[in-house]
Coordinates of C-alpha atoms in Angstrom, one line a residue:
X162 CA 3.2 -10.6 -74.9
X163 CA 4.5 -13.5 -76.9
X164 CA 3.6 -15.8 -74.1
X165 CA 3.9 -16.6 -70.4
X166 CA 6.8 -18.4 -68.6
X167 CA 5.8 -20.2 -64.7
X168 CA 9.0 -20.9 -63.3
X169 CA 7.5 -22.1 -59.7
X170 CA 8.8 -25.8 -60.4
X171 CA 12.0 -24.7 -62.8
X172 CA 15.5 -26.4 -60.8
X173 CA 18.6 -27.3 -62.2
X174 CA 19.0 -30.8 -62.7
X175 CA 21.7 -33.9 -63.9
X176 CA 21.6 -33.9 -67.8
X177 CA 18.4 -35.4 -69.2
X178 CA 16.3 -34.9 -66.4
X179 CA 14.3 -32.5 -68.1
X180 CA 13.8 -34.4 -71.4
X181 CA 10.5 -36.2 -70.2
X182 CA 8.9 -32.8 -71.5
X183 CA 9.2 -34.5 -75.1
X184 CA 6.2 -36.7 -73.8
X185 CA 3.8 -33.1 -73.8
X186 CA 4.6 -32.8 -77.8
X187 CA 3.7 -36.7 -78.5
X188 CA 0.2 -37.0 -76.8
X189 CA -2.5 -35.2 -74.4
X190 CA -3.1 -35.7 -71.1
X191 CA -7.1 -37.0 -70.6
X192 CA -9.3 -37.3 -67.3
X193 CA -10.2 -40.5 -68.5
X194 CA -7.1 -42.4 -69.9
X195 CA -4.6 -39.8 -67.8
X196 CA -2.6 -40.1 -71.9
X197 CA -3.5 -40.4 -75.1
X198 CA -0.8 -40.6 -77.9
X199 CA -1.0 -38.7 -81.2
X200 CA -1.1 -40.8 -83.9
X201 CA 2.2 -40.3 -85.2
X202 CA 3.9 -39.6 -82.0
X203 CA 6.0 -43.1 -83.2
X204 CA 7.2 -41.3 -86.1
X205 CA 8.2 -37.9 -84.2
X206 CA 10.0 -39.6 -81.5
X207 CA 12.3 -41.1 -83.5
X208 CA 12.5 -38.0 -85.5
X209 CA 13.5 -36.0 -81.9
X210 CA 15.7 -38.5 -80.9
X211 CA 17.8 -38.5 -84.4
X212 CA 18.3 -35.4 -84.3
X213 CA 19.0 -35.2 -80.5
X214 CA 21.8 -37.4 -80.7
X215 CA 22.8 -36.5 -84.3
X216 CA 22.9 -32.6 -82.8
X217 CA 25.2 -34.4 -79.6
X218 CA 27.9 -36.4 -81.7
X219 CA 29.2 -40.2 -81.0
X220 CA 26.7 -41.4 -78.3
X221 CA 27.5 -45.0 -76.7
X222 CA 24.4 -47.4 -76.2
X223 CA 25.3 -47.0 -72.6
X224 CA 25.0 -43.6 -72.6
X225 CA 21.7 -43.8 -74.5
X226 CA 20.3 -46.1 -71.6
X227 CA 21.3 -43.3 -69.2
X228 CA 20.1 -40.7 -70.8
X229 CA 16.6 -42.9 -70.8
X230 CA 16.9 -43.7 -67.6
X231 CA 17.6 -39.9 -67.0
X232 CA 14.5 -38.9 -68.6
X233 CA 12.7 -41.3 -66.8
X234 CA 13.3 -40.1 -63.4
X235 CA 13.0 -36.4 -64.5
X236 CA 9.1 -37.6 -65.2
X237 CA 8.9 -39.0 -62.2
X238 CA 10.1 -36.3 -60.2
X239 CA 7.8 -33.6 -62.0
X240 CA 4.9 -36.1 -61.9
X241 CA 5.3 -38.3 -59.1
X242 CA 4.7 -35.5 -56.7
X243 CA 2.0 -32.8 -56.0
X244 CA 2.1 -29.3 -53.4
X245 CA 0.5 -29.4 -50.0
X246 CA 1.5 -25.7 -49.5
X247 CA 3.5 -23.4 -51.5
X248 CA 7.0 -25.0 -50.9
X249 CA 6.3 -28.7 -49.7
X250 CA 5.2 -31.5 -51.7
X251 CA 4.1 -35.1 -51.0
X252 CA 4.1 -38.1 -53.3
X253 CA 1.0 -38.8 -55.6
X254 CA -1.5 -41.4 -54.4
X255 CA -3.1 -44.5 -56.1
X256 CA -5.9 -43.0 -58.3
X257 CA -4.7 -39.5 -58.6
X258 CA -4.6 -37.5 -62.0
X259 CA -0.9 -37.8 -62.2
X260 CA -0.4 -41.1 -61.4
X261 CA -2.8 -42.5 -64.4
X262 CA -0.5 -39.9 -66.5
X263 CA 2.7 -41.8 -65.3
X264 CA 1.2 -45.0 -66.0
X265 CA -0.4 -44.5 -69.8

């Protein structure tokens, strides 16, 4: 086994959505701060994000705001909710693990 895949929460989404998850490979997430950035997490963003829109071609300023905006909302979507049951979910409350993580 090379590792495990959990595809409970995997869905289809607009373009972008998904690219919060660059956040998981820049910091940790902590009881006490909900984040904490790597030290160099500066430097490897902007190396992702070169070579993300070096990999995507001629990429307006517009579409860079969307595609922040887009990653901002896919964060908020994964994070900003938590399961009751198996299938429903309900939006985080003030204090809550996630929430300090959406905030750092």
């Amino acid at each position: 086994i090379i590792g495990i895949c959990d595809w409970k929460d995997t869905t289809i989404g607009p373009f972008g959505t998904s690219l919060g998850v660059l956040e998981t490979l820049l910091g940790i997430r902590t009881r006490e701060d909900g984040w904490r950035y790597h030290v160099n997490q500066g430097e490897l963003r902007d190396l992702f994000w070169k070579a993300f829109y070096s990999a995507m071609g001629p990429v307006s300023p517009e579409q860079m705001d969307r595609i922040e905006d887009a990653r901002l909302v896919g964060m908020f979507l994964h994070n900003g909710f938590v399961y009751v049951n198996a299938e429903d979910q309900i939006p985080i409350s003030e204090g809550s693990f996630n929430l300090k993580y959406l905030e750092a």
